[in-house]
């Protein structure tokens, strides 16, 4: 009887050991299977979102893609509003100058100063209107969509078409732009090969016009500001008049309605012109530096990255840089000395150098060869 009991207990212990071992093996298999699935999921994620060219810039661009999309669509729809705002603000300044400042200049200035203000003011206004209209209405230039023999440096991922040198895709216009600089919402147009000169000239002459108005009206602004402070003081004193006093006991207002409007218009003119001159002047200087280097705004960013990408011992060279003076000649289309007057200081609708598709060499700097990259 005792032998049967021992045999039964040994069999039960062996069964329990096998059962526990089976459970352990089952757990290990489940854990192993879960690890394999996790590794497979990571591999799939990396194959979809990662490649050898991925870096921090690509990740940041991907994170900001929704913001870029929102900005592109807002800029596209509000471009007309921005153009309307430019026209309204510029027209308001011109009206104030004609109604408030010009009669004062004709009454108080000497004949020599009158001639100077009238000639310079109208010349500057003509240059602003001409270049703004041409920059907004001139096509920046688009590469051909059909297959041609024109050399290209890459394929546009959005247009699925060859991209000539210095061509970039504008997400707002949804087209590739020849020698693209940027999309300007104040023009509701891209700045490219065929209207880059108009855009820069508009910025330059608008800055000059705002500086001219700010400097010319500085003394009038100080007088107008003091007059407005006196108006506020007079209004505060008038509010202290007791209710018992009649209208005839109240002193007459020191400033008429016309004088109030005049002083406020002078303040509006000086503040707006000074602000625009400061902001637009900085933008104009930045573009002047880029033109001197033979770069656009986009190429500045690309060239900066290329300089850091190159290994030590190698020097980056911009193949579109002909020399500072030659860059300006090519940009303005100056071929003779008289062109500085007829094509730079006077309104001119001459086309830019080249067609924007191929870049061989500068017509004014034959020692350097320009390659298409």
Short mmCIF file of C-alpha atoms in Angstrom, two decimals:
data_model
loop_
_atom_site.label_atom_id
_atom_site.label_comp_id
_atom_site.label_asym_id
_atom_site.label_seq_id
_atom_site.Cartn_x
_atom_site.Cartn_y
_atom_site.Cartn_z
CA UNK A 1 0.00 0.00 0.00
CA UNK A 2 2.84 2.38 0.84
CA UNK A 3 4.56 1.53 -2.46
CA UNK A 4 1.48 2.50 -4.43
CA UNK A 5 1.26 5.78 -2.56
CA UNK A 6 4.90 6.62 -3.29
CA UNK A 7 4.48 5.77 -6.95
CA UNK A 8 1.40 7.97 -7.20
CA UNK A 9 3.13 10.92 -5.50
CA UNK A 10 6.16 10.62 -7.81
CA UNK A 11 3.90 10.60 -10.85
CA UNK A 12 2.06 13.72 -9.63
CA UNK A 13 5.36 15.56 -9.02
CA UNK A 14 6.55 14.67 -12.52
CA UNK A 15 3.26 15.89 -14.00
CA UNK A 16 3.43 19.20 -12.14
CA UNK A 17 7.02 19.75 -13.29
CA UNK A 18 6.06 19.11 -16.90
CA UNK A 19 3.07 21.44 -16.58
CA UNK A 20 5.19 24.26 -15.13
CA UNK A 21 7.85 23.75 -17.82
CA UNK A 22 5.20 23.92 -20.51
CA UNK A 23 3.83 27.17 -19.12
CA UNK A 24 7.34 28.67 -19.03
CA UNK A 25 8.00 27.60 -22.60
CA UNK A 26 4.62 29.07 -23.68
CA UNK A 27 5.45 32.39 -22.04
CA UNK A 28 8.85 32.50 -23.67
CA UNK A 29 7.29 31.80 -27.04
CA UNK A 30 4.74 34.61 -26.56
CA UNK A 31 7.44 37.04 -25.49
CA UNK A 32 9.62 36.04 -28.40
CA UNK A 33 6.70 36.45 -30.80
CA UNK A 34 5.86 39.89 -29.37
CA UNK A 35 9.51 40.97 -29.76
CA UNK A 36 9.52 39.84 -33.37
CA UNK A 37 6.34 41.80 -34.09
CA UNK A 38 7.80 44.92 -32.44
CA UNK A 39 11.00 44.66 -34.46
CA UNK A 40 8.99 44.14 -37.65
CA UNK A 41 6.84 47.20 -36.90
CA UNK A 42 9.93 49.35 -36.29
CA UNK A 43 11.43 48.14 -39.57
CA UNK A 44 8.22 49.00 -41.46
CA UNK A 45 8.11 52.47 -39.88
CA UNK A 46 11.74 53.13 -40.80
CA UNK A 47 11.18 51.93 -44.35
CA UNK A 48 8.27 54.38 -44.74
CA UNK A 49 9.63 57.47 -42.97
CA UNK A 50 13.42 57.15 -42.94
CA UNK A 51 16.23 57.12 -45.46
CA UNK A 52 19.95 57.81 -45.49
CA UNK A 53 19.41 61.47 -46.42
CA UNK A 54 17.18 62.21 -43.42
CA UNK A 55 18.54 64.83 -41.03
CA UNK A 56 17.23 67.38 -38.55
CA UNK A 57 16.24 69.81 -41.33
CA UNK A 58 14.03 67.18 -42.97
CA UNK A 59 12.36 66.34 -39.67
CA UNK A 60 11.71 70.02 -38.87
CA UNK A 61 10.30 70.60 -42.36
CA UNK A 62 8.00 67.62 -41.92
CA UNK A 63 6.75 68.90 -38.56
CA UNK A 64 6.10 72.38 -39.97
CA UNK A 65 4.44 71.11 -43.15
CA UNK A 66 0.87 71.85 -41.86
CA UNK A 67 1.94 75.41 -41.01
CA UNK A 68 3.48 75.82 -44.47
CA UNK A 69 0.26 74.56 -46.05
CA UNK A 70 -1.81 77.05 -44.04
CA UNK A 71 0.49 79.97 -44.87
CA UNK A 72 0.50 79.07 -48.58
CA UNK A 73 -3.29 79.00 -48.81
CA UNK A 74 -3.77 82.15 -46.73
CA UNK A 75 -1.20 84.02 -48.84
CA UNK A 76 -2.86 82.80 -52.03
CA UNK A 77 -6.30 84.06 -51.03
CA UNK A 78 -5.19 87.29 -49.35
CA UNK A 79 -2.81 88.37 -52.11
CA UNK A 80 -5.46 90.58 -53.68
CA UNK A 81 -6.15 92.19 -50.29
CA UNK A 82 -2.45 92.94 -49.81
CA UNK A 83 -2.24 94.58 -53.25
CA UNK A 84 -5.35 96.64 -52.46
CA UNK A 85 -3.76 97.71 -49.16
CA UNK A 86 -0.58 98.87 -50.91
CA UNK A 87 -2.62 100.93 -53.37
CA UNK A 88 -4.77 102.48 -50.64
CA UNK A 89 -1.85 103.41 -48.37
CA UNK A 90 0.22 104.83 -51.22
CA UNK A 91 -2.73 106.79 -52.56
CA UNK A 92 -3.46 108.24 -49.11
CA UNK A 93 0.11 109.53 -48.80
CA UNK A 94 -0.03 111.05 -52.30
CA UNK A 95 -3.33 112.80 -51.50
CA UNK A 96 -1.95 114.23 -48.25
CA UNK A 97 1.13 115.53 -50.07
CA UNK A 98 -0.96 117.18 -52.80
CA UNK A 99 -3.64 118.62 -50.48
CA UNK A 100 -1.62 119.55 -47.37
CA UNK A 101 2.08 119.83 -48.22
CA UNK A 102 2.25 121.07 -51.79
CA UNK A 103 0.24 124.31 -51.18
CA UNK A 104 2.47 125.03 -48.17
CA UNK A 105 5.61 124.46 -50.25
CA UNK A 106 4.37 126.77 -53.01
CA UNK A 107 3.61 129.55 -50.50
CA UNK A 108 6.70 129.43 -48.29
CA UNK A 109 9.63 127.95 -50.25
CA UNK A 110 11.97 129.72 -52.66
CA UNK A 111 11.61 129.07 -56.43
CA UNK A 112 14.71 126.84 -56.49
CA UNK A 113 13.35 124.61 -53.69
CA UNK A 114 9.92 124.52 -55.31
CA UNK A 115 11.42 123.24 -58.57
CA UNK A 116 13.45 120.63 -56.68
CA UNK A 117 10.49 119.29 -54.69
CA UNK A 118 8.12 119.22 -57.67
CA UNK A 119 10.59 117.54 -60.04
CA UNK A 120 11.99 115.00 -57.58
CA UNK A 121 8.64 114.15 -56.04
CA UNK A 122 6.94 113.48 -59.37
CA UNK A 123 9.93 111.52 -60.72
CA UNK A 124 9.97 109.33 -57.61
CA UNK A 125 6.22 108.78 -57.78
CA UNK A 126 6.45 107.81 -61.46
CA UNK A 127 9.18 105.25 -60.75
CA UNK A 128 7.21 103.74 -57.87
CA UNK A 129 3.98 103.36 -59.86
CA UNK A 130 5.73 102.02 -62.97
CA UNK A 131 7.84 99.39 -61.22
CA UNK A 132 5.05 98.23 -58.92
CA UNK A 133 2.69 97.73 -61.86
CA UNK A 134 5.34 95.87 -63.87
CA UNK A 135 6.40 93.70 -60.91
CA UNK A 136 2.80 92.69 -60.18
CA UNK A 137 1.70 92.17 -63.80
CA UNK A 138 4.83 90.69 -65.39
CA UNK A 139 5.09 86.92 -65.43
CA UNK A 140 8.17 85.71 -63.50
CA UNK A 141 8.85 83.06 -66.16
CA UNK A 142 7.93 79.37 -66.29
CA UNK A 143 9.89 76.43 -67.71
CA UNK A 144 8.29 74.52 -70.62
CA UNK A 145 6.15 71.57 -69.55
CA UNK A 146 6.89 69.51 -72.66
CA UNK A 147 10.12 67.58 -73.07
CA UNK A 148 12.81 69.69 -74.74
CA UNK A 149 16.56 69.67 -75.24
CA UNK A 150 17.05 72.32 -72.57
CA UNK A 151 19.48 71.05 -69.91
CA UNK A 152 17.93 70.38 -66.52
CA UNK A 153 19.45 69.73 -63.13
CA UNK A 154 16.61 67.71 -61.58
CA UNK A 155 12.96 66.74 -61.83
CA UNK A 156 10.34 68.70 -59.91
CA UNK A 157 8.59 66.31 -57.52
CA UNK A 158 5.30 68.24 -57.78
CA UNK A 159 5.23 69.26 -61.44
CA UNK A 160 6.90 66.00 -62.58
CA UNK A 161 8.79 68.05 -65.15
CA UNK A 162 12.47 68.92 -65.76
CA UNK A 163 13.84 71.84 -63.73
CA UNK A 164 16.38 74.11 -65.48
CA UNK A 165 19.18 75.68 -63.43
CA UNK A 166 18.07 78.18 -60.74
CA UNK A 167 14.45 77.03 -61.09
CA UNK A 168 12.36 76.26 -58.02
CA UNK A 169 8.77 75.25 -57.32
CA UNK A 170 6.41 77.80 -55.74
CA UNK A 171 3.82 76.10 -53.55
CA UNK A 172 1.56 79.18 -53.65
CA UNK A 173 1.50 79.55 -57.44
CA UNK A 174 1.75 75.74 -57.75
CA UNK A 175 4.24 76.12 -60.61
CA UNK A 176 7.98 76.09 -61.17
CA UNK A 177 9.51 79.58 -61.46
CA UNK A 178 12.63 80.49 -63.44
CA UNK A 179 15.35 81.96 -61.19
CA UNK A 180 12.86 82.13 -58.34
CA UNK A 181 13.66 84.52 -55.50
CA UNK A 182 10.48 84.32 -53.40
CA UNK A 183 6.71 84.72 -53.56
CA UNK A 184 5.74 88.28 -52.63
CA UNK A 185 2.21 88.64 -51.16
CA UNK A 186 2.36 92.43 -51.63
CA UNK A 187 2.58 91.83 -55.38
CA UNK A 188 0.36 88.75 -55.40
CA UNK A 189 3.01 87.33 -57.72
CA UNK A 190 6.25 85.39 -57.66
CA UNK A 191 9.56 87.23 -58.05
CA UNK A 192 11.49 85.45 -60.77
CA UNK A 193 13.71 85.95 -63.78
CA UNK A 194 11.52 88.39 -65.72
CA UNK A 195 10.27 90.64 -62.89
CA UNK A 196 13.12 90.51 -60.37
CA UNK A 197 14.45 93.88 -61.57
CA UNK A 198 11.02 95.49 -61.28
CA UNK A 199 10.60 94.19 -57.73
CA UNK A 200 13.98 95.49 -56.54
CA UNK A 201 13.51 98.85 -58.26
CA UNK A 202 10.09 99.24 -56.63
CA UNK A 203 11.58 98.52 -53.20
CA UNK A 204 14.42 100.96 -53.83
CA UNK A 205 12.29 103.86 -55.08
CA UNK A 206 9.59 103.29 -52.47
CA UNK A 207 12.25 103.48 -49.76
CA UNK A 208 13.65 106.66 -51.32
CA UNK A 209 10.16 108.18 -51.50
CA UNK A 210 9.38 107.35 -47.87
CA UNK A 211 12.71 108.79 -46.72
CA UNK A 212 12.04 111.92 -48.78
CA UNK A 213 8.61 112.41 -47.18
CA UNK A 214 9.91 111.69 -43.66
CA UNK A 215 12.83 114.11 -43.90
CA UNK A 216 10.82 116.84 -45.64
CA UNK A 217 7.95 116.73 -43.15
CA UNK A 218 9.98 116.26 -39.96
CA UNK A 219 9.59 119.85 -38.71
CA UNK A 220 5.92 119.86 -39.66
CA UNK A 221 5.47 116.59 -37.77
CA UNK A 222 6.94 118.12 -34.59
CA UNK A 223 4.64 121.15 -34.90
CA UNK A 224 1.63 118.92 -35.61
CA UNK A 225 2.43 116.67 -32.64
CA UNK A 226 2.65 119.68 -30.29
CA UNK A 227 -0.60 121.03 -31.72
CA UNK A 228 -2.38 117.71 -31.10
CA UNK A 229 -1.13 117.74 -27.49
CA UNK A 230 -2.57 121.24 -27.10
CA UNK A 231 -5.87 119.96 -28.52
CA UNK A 232 -5.98 117.20 -25.92
CA UNK A 233 -5.25 119.69 -23.13
CA UNK A 234 -7.97 122.02 -24.39
CA UNK A 235 -10.44 119.13 -24.55
CA UNK A 236 -9.66 118.17 -20.96
CA UNK A 237 -10.18 121.74 -19.81
CA UNK A 238 -13.48 121.93 -21.67
CA UNK A 239 -14.73 118.83 -19.87
CA UNK A 240 -14.19 120.57 -16.54
CA UNK A 241 -16.73 123.27 -17.37
CA UNK A 242 -19.62 123.00 -14.95
CA UNK A 243 -23.11 122.18 -16.09
CA UNK A 244 -24.41 125.57 -14.90
CA UNK A 245 -22.31 127.48 -17.42
CA UNK A 246 -24.00 128.28 -20.69
CA UNK A 247 -22.64 127.91 -24.21
CA UNK A 248 -21.85 131.63 -24.44
CA UNK A 249 -19.71 131.45 -21.32
CA UNK A 250 -17.58 128.65 -22.86
CA UNK A 251 -14.53 129.92 -24.79
CA UNK A 252 -14.42 129.12 -28.50
CA UNK A 253 -12.27 126.13 -29.58
CA UNK A 254 -8.63 127.08 -30.28
CA UNK A 255 -8.43 124.78 -33.33
CA UNK A 256 -10.90 124.47 -36.16
CA UNK A 257 -11.94 121.14 -37.66
CA UNK A 258 -9.77 121.77 -40.71
CA UNK A 259 -6.71 122.43 -38.55
CA UNK A 260 -7.31 119.27 -36.55
CA UNK A 261 -7.53 117.16 -39.70
CA UNK A 262 -4.42 118.83 -41.12
CA UNK A 263 -2.27 118.10 -38.06
CA UNK A 264 -3.46 114.48 -37.83
CA UNK A 265 -2.75 113.93 -41.53
CA UNK A 266 0.82 115.18 -41.07
CA UNK A 267 1.35 112.79 -38.15
CA UNK A 268 -0.13 109.90 -40.16
CA UNK A 269 2.15 110.69 -43.12
CA UNK A 270 5.33 110.90 -41.04
CA UNK A 271 4.66 107.77 -38.98
CA UNK A 272 3.68 105.63 -41.98
CA UNK A 273 6.54 106.80 -44.18
CA UNK A 274 9.12 106.39 -41.43
CA UNK A 275 7.90 102.88 -40.61
CA UNK A 276 7.86 101.77 -44.24
CA UNK A 277 11.27 103.33 -44.89
CA UNK A 278 12.75 101.43 -41.95
CA UNK A 279 11.22 98.05 -42.82
CA UNK A 280 11.47 98.25 -46.60
CA UNK A 281 14.93 99.80 -46.41
CA UNK A 282 16.24 96.75 -44.56
CA UNK A 283 14.69 94.45 -47.17
CA UNK A 284 16.19 96.53 -49.99
CA UNK A 285 19.66 96.40 -48.45
CA UNK A 286 19.39 92.61 -48.04
CA UNK A 287 18.45 92.14 -51.69
CA UNK A 288 21.25 94.50 -52.73
CA UNK A 289 23.73 92.25 -50.90
CA UNK A 290 22.29 89.18 -52.63
CA UNK A 291 22.49 90.83 -56.06
CA UNK A 292 26.12 91.79 -55.40
CA UNK A 293 26.86 88.11 -54.69
CA UNK A 294 24.93 86.82 -57.71
CA UNK A 295 22.39 84.99 -55.55
CA UNK A 296 18.67 84.86 -54.98
CA UNK A 297 17.04 84.41 -51.58
CA UNK A 298 16.62 80.66 -52.15
CA UNK A 299 20.15 80.25 -53.55
CA UNK A 300 21.53 82.02 -50.48
CA UNK A 301 20.06 79.28 -48.30
CA UNK A 302 21.25 76.50 -50.64
CA UNK A 303 24.77 77.91 -50.98
CA UNK A 304 25.04 78.31 -47.22
CA UNK A 305 24.24 74.63 -46.74
CA UNK A 306 26.68 73.62 -49.50
CA UNK A 307 29.52 75.48 -47.78
CA UNK A 308 28.98 73.45 -44.62
CA UNK A 309 28.54 70.20 -46.55
CA UNK A 310 31.91 70.39 -48.30
CA UNK A 311 34.85 68.72 -46.63
CA UNK A 312 37.86 70.58 -45.33
CA UNK A 313 40.27 71.69 -48.00
CA UNK A 314 37.50 72.40 -50.54
CA UNK A 315 36.29 75.92 -51.29
CA UNK A 316 32.72 76.58 -52.40
CA UNK A 317 32.37 78.90 -55.41
CA UNK A 318 29.11 80.34 -56.71
CA UNK A 319 29.26 79.86 -60.48
CA UNK A 320 26.63 82.57 -61.01
CA UNK A 321 28.85 85.23 -59.43
CA UNK A 322 30.53 87.41 -62.09
CA UNK A 323 31.94 90.07 -59.77
CA UNK A 324 30.01 92.75 -57.90
CA UNK A 325 29.83 95.39 -60.61
CA UNK A 326 29.19 92.85 -63.35
CA UNK A 327 26.39 91.32 -61.28
CA UNK A 328 24.66 94.69 -61.15
CA UNK A 329 25.14 95.24 -64.87
CA UNK A 330 23.61 91.87 -65.69
CA UNK A 331 20.77 92.42 -63.22
CA UNK A 332 19.79 95.84 -64.61
CA UNK A 333 20.59 94.94 -68.21
CA UNK A 334 23.25 97.65 -68.52
CA UNK A 335 25.40 97.28 -71.62
CA UNK A 336 26.54 100.87 -72.18
CA UNK A 337 27.08 103.86 -69.90
CA UNK A 338 23.93 105.54 -71.17
CA UNK A 339 21.86 102.57 -69.94
CA UNK A 340 22.45 103.66 -66.35
CA UNK A 341 20.24 106.62 -67.17
CA UNK A 342 17.76 105.12 -69.61
CA UNK A 343 17.35 101.70 -67.95
CA UNK A 344 17.95 102.42 -64.26
CA UNK A 345 16.98 106.03 -63.51
CA UNK A 346 14.11 106.16 -66.00
CA UNK A 347 11.19 103.75 -66.57
CA UNK A 348 12.26 100.97 -68.91
CA UNK A 349 10.52 97.74 -69.91
CA UNK A 350 13.57 96.07 -71.48
CA UNK A 351 13.82 92.30 -70.92
CA UNK A 352 16.48 90.82 -68.63
CA UNK A 353 19.62 89.13 -69.88
CA UNK A 354 18.98 85.60 -71.12
CA UNK A 355 15.85 83.49 -71.22
CA UNK A 356 16.18 82.07 -67.70
CA UNK A 357 16.48 78.50 -69.03
CA UNK A 358 20.19 78.29 -69.78
CA UNK A 359 23.11 80.17 -68.22
CA UNK A 360 26.29 80.24 -70.27
CA UNK A 361 28.44 83.23 -69.36
CA UNK A 362 28.15 86.88 -68.50
CA UNK A 363 28.18 89.29 -71.45
CA UNK A 364 30.28 91.70 -69.39
CA UNK A 365 32.67 89.17 -67.82
CA UNK A 366 33.98 86.80 -70.46
CA UNK A 367 36.83 85.44 -68.35
CA UNK A 368 34.51 83.35 -66.19
CA UNK A 369 32.54 80.42 -67.46
CA UNK A 370 29.08 79.84 -66.09
CA UNK A 371 28.03 76.22 -65.81
CA UNK A 372 24.50 74.89 -65.56
CA UNK A 373 24.05 73.08 -62.25
#
